[in-house]
Short mmCIF file of N, CA and C and ligand atoms in Angstrom, two decimals:
data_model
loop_
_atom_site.label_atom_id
_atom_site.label_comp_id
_atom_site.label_asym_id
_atom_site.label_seq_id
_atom_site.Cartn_x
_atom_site.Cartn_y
_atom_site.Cartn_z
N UNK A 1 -19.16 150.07 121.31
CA UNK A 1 -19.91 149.12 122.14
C UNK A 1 -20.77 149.84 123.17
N UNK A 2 -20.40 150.40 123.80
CA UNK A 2 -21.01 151.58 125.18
C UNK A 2 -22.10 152.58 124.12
N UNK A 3 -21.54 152.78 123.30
CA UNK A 3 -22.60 153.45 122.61
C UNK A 3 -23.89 153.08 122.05
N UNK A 4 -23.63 151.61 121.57
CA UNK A 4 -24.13 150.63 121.04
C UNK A 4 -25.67 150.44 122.18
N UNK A 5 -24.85 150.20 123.26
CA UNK A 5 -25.86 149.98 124.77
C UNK A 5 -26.38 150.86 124.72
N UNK A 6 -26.36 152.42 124.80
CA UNK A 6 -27.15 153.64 125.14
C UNK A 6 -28.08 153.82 124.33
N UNK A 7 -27.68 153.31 122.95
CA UNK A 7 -28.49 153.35 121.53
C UNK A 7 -29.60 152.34 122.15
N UNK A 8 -29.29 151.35 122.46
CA UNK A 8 -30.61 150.53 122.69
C UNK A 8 -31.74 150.62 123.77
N UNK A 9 -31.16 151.02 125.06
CA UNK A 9 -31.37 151.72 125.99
C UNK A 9 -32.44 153.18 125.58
N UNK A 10 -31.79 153.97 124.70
CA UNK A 10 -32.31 155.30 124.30
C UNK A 10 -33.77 155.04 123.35
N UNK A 11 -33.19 154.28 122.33
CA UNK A 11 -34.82 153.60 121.32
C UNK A 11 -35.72 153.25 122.54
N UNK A 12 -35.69 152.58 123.37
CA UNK A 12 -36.33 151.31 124.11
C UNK A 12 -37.62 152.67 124.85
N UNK A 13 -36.76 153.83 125.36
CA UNK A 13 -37.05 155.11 126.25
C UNK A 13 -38.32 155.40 125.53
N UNK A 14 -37.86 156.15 124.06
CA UNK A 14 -37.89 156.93 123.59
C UNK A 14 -39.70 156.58 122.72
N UNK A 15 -39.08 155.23 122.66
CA UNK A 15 -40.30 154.53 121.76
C UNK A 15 -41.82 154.38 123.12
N UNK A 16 -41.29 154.16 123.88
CA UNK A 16 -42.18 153.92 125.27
C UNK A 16 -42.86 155.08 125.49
N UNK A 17 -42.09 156.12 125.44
CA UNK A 17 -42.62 157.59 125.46
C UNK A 17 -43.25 157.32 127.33
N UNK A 18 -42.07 157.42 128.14
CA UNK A 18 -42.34 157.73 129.52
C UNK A 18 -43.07 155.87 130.24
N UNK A 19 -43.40 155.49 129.42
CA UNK A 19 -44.12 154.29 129.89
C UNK A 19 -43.31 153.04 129.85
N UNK A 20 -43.85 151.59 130.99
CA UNK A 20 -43.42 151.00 131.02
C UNK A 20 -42.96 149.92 130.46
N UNK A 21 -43.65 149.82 129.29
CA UNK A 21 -43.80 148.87 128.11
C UNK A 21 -44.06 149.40 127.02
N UNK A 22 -43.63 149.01 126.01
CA UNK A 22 -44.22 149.41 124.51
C UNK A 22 -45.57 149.16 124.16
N UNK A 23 -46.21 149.41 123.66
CA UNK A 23 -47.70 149.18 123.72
C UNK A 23 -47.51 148.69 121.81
N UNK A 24 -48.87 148.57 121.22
CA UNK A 24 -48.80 148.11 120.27
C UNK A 24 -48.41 148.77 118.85
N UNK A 25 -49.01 150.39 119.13
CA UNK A 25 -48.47 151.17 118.23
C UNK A 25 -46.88 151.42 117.80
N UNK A 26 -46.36 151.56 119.48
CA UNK A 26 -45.59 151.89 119.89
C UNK A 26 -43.83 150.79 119.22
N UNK A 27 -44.59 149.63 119.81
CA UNK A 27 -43.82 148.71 118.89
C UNK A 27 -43.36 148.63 117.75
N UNK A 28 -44.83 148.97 117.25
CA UNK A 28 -44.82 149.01 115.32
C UNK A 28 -44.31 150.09 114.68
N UNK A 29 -44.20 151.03 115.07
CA UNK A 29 -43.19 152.28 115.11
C UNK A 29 -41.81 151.84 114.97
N UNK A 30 -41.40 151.12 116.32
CA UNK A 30 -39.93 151.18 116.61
C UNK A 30 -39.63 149.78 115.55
N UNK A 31 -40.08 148.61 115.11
CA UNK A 31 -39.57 147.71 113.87
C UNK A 31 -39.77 149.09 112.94
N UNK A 32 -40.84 149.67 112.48
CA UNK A 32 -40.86 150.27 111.20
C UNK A 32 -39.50 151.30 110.89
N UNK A 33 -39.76 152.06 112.30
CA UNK A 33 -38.61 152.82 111.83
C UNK A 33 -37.10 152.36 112.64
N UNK A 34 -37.06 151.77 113.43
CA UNK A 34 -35.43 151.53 113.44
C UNK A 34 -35.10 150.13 113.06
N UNK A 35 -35.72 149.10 112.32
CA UNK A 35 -35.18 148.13 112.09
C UNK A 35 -35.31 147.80 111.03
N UNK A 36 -35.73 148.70 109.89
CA UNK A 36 -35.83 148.22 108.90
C UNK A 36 -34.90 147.69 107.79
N UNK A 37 -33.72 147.75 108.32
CA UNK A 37 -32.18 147.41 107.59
C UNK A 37 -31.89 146.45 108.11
N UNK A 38 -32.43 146.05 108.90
CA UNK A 38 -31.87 144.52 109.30
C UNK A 38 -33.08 143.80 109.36
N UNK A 39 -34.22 143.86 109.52
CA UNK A 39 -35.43 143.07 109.17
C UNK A 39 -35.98 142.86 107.97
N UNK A 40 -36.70 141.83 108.17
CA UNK A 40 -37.56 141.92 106.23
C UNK A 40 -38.74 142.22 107.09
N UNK A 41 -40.27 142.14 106.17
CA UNK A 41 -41.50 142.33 106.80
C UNK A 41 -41.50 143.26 107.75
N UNK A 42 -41.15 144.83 107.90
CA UNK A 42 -41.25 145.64 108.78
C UNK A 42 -42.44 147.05 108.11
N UNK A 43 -42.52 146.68 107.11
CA UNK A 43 -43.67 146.85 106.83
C UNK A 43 -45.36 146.35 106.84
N UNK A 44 -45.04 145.16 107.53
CA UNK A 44 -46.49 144.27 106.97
C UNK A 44 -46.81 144.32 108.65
N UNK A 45 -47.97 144.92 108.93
CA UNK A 45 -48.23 145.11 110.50
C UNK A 45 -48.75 143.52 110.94
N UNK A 46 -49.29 142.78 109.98
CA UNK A 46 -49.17 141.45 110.62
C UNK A 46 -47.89 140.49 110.90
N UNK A 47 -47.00 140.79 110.30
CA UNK A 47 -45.50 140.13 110.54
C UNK A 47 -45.48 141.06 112.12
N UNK A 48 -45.32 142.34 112.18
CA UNK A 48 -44.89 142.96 113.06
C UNK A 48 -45.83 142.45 114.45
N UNK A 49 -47.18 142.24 114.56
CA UNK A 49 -47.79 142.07 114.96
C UNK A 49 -47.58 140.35 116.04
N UNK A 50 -46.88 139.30 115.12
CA UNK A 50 -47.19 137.83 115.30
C UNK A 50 -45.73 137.95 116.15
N UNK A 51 -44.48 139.02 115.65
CA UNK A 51 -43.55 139.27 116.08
C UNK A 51 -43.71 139.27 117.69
N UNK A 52 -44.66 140.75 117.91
CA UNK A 52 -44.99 140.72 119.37
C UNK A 52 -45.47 139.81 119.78
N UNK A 53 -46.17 139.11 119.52
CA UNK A 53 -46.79 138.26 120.50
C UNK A 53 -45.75 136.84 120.72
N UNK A 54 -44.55 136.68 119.82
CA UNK A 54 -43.85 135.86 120.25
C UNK A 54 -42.90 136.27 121.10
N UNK A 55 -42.75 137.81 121.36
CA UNK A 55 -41.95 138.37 122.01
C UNK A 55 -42.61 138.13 123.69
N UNK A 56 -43.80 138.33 123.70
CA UNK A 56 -44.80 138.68 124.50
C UNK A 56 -44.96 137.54 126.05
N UNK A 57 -43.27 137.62 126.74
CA UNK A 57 -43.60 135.86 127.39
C UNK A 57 -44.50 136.06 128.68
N UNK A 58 -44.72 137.47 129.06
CA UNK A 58 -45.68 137.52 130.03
C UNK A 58 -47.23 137.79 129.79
N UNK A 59 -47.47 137.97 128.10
CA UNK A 59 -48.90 137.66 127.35
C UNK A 59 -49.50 139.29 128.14
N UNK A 60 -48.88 140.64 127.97
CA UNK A 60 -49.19 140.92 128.65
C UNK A 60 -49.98 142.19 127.14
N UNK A 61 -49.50 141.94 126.12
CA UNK A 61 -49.89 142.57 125.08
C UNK A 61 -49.16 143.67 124.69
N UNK A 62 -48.00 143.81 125.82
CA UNK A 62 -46.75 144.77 125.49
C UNK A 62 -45.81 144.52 125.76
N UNK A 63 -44.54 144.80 124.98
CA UNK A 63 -43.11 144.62 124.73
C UNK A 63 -42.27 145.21 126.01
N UNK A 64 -42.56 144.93 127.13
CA UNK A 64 -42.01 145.82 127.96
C UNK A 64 -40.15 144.99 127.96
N UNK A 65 -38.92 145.57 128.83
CA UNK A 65 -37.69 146.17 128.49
C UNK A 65 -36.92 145.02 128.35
N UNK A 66 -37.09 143.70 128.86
CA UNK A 66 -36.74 142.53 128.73
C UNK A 66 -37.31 141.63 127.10
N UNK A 67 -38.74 142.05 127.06
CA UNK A 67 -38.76 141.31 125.60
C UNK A 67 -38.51 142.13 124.68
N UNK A 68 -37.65 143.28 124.99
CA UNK A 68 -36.91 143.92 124.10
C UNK A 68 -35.66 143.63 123.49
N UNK A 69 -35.16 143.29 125.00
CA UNK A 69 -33.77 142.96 124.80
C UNK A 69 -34.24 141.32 124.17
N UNK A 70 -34.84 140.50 124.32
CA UNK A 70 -35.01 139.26 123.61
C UNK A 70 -34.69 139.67 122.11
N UNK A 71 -35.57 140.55 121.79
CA UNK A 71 -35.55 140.78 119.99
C UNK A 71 -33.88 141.22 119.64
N UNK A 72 -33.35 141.94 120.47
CA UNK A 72 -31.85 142.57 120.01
C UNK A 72 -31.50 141.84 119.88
N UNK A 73 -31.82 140.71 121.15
CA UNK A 73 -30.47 139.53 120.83
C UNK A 73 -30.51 138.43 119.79
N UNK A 74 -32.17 138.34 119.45
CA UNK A 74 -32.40 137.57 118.82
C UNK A 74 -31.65 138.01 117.38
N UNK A 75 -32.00 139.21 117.18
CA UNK A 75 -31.44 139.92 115.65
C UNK A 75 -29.58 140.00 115.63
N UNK A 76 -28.87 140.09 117.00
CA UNK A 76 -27.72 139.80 116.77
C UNK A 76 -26.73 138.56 116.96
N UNK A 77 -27.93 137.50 117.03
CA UNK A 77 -27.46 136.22 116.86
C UNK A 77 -27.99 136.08 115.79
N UNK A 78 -29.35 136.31 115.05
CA UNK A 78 -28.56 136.12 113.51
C UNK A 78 -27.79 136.74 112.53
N UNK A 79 -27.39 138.46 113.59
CA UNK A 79 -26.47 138.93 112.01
C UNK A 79 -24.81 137.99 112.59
N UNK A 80 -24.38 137.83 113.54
CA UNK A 80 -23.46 136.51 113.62
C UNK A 80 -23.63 135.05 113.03
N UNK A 81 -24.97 134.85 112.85
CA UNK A 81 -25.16 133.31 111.82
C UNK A 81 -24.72 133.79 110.48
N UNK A 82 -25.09 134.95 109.91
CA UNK A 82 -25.14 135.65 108.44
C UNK A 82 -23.83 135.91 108.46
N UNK A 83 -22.76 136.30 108.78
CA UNK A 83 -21.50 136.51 108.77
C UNK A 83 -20.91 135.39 108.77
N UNK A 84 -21.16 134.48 109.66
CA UNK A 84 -20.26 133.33 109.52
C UNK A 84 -20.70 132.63 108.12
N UNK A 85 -22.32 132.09 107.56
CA UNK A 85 -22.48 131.60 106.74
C UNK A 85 -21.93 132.75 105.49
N UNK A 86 -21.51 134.07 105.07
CA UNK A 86 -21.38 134.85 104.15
C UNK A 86 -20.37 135.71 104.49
N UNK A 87 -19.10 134.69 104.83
CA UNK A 87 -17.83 135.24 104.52
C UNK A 87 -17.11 136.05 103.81
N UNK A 88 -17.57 135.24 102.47
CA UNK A 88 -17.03 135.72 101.43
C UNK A 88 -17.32 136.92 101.01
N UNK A 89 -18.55 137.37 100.79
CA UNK A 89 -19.21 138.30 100.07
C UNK A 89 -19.18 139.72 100.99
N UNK A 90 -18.49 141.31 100.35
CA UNK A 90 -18.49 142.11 100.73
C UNK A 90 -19.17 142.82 101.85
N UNK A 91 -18.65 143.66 102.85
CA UNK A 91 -19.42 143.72 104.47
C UNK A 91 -20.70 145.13 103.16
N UNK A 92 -21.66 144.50 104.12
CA UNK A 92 -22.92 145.35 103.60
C UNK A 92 -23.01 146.84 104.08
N UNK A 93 -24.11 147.94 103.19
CA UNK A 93 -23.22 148.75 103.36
C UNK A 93 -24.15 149.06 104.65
N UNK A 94 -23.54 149.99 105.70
CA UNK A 94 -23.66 151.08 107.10
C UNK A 94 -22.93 149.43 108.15
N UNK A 95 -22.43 148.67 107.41
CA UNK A 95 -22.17 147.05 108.81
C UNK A 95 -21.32 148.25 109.40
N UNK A 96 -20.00 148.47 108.83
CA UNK A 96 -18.87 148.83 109.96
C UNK A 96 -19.57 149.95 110.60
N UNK A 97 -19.20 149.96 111.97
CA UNK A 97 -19.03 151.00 113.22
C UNK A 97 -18.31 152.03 112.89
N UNK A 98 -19.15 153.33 113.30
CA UNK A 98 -18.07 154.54 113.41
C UNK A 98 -16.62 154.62 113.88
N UNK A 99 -15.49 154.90 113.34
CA UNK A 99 -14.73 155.30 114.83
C UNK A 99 -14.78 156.13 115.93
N UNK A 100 -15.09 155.82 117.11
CA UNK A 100 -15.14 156.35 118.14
C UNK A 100 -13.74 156.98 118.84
CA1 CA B 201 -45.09 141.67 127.76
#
């Protein structure tokens, strides 16, 4: 869990590259390359694109650290909808957590 936080924390840094917001490249980077196992369309820069701007509640044209955390949460309230609706069917593979 603590790790979990630093991980998101660390992308959020890392992708910003010193700055206060994600800018547009910058964004499209961080869906392309760290979310592509849990997103569909992380390839198509217009999905990625319509993404930000729904992210975007201060219209400011960048993802800065709050409509970041919007998207996490948004993506881990639905991998909790997907679990509850797909009980049955085997945990997918990298779901389980390391042991720490
Ligand atoms: Ca913004």
């Amino acid at each position: 869990m603590e790790s979990a936080i630093k991980t998101l924390v660390s992308v959020y840094l890392k992708s910003a590259k010193g700055k206060d917001s994600l800018g547009e490249k910058d964004f499209q980077n961080l869906v392309k390359n760290k979310l592509s196992n849990i997103m569909t369309d992380t390839d198509s820069k217009d999905a990625i694109k319509e993404m930000r701007q729904g992210l975007d509640s201060d219209a400011d044209g960048k993802v800065g650290f709050q409509e970041y955390l919007t998207l996490v949460g948004y993506l881990a309230s639905n991998l909790s909808d997907q679990r509850t609706t797909t009980k049955e069917t085997p945990a997918a593979e990298g779901e389980q957590e390391e042991a720490s």
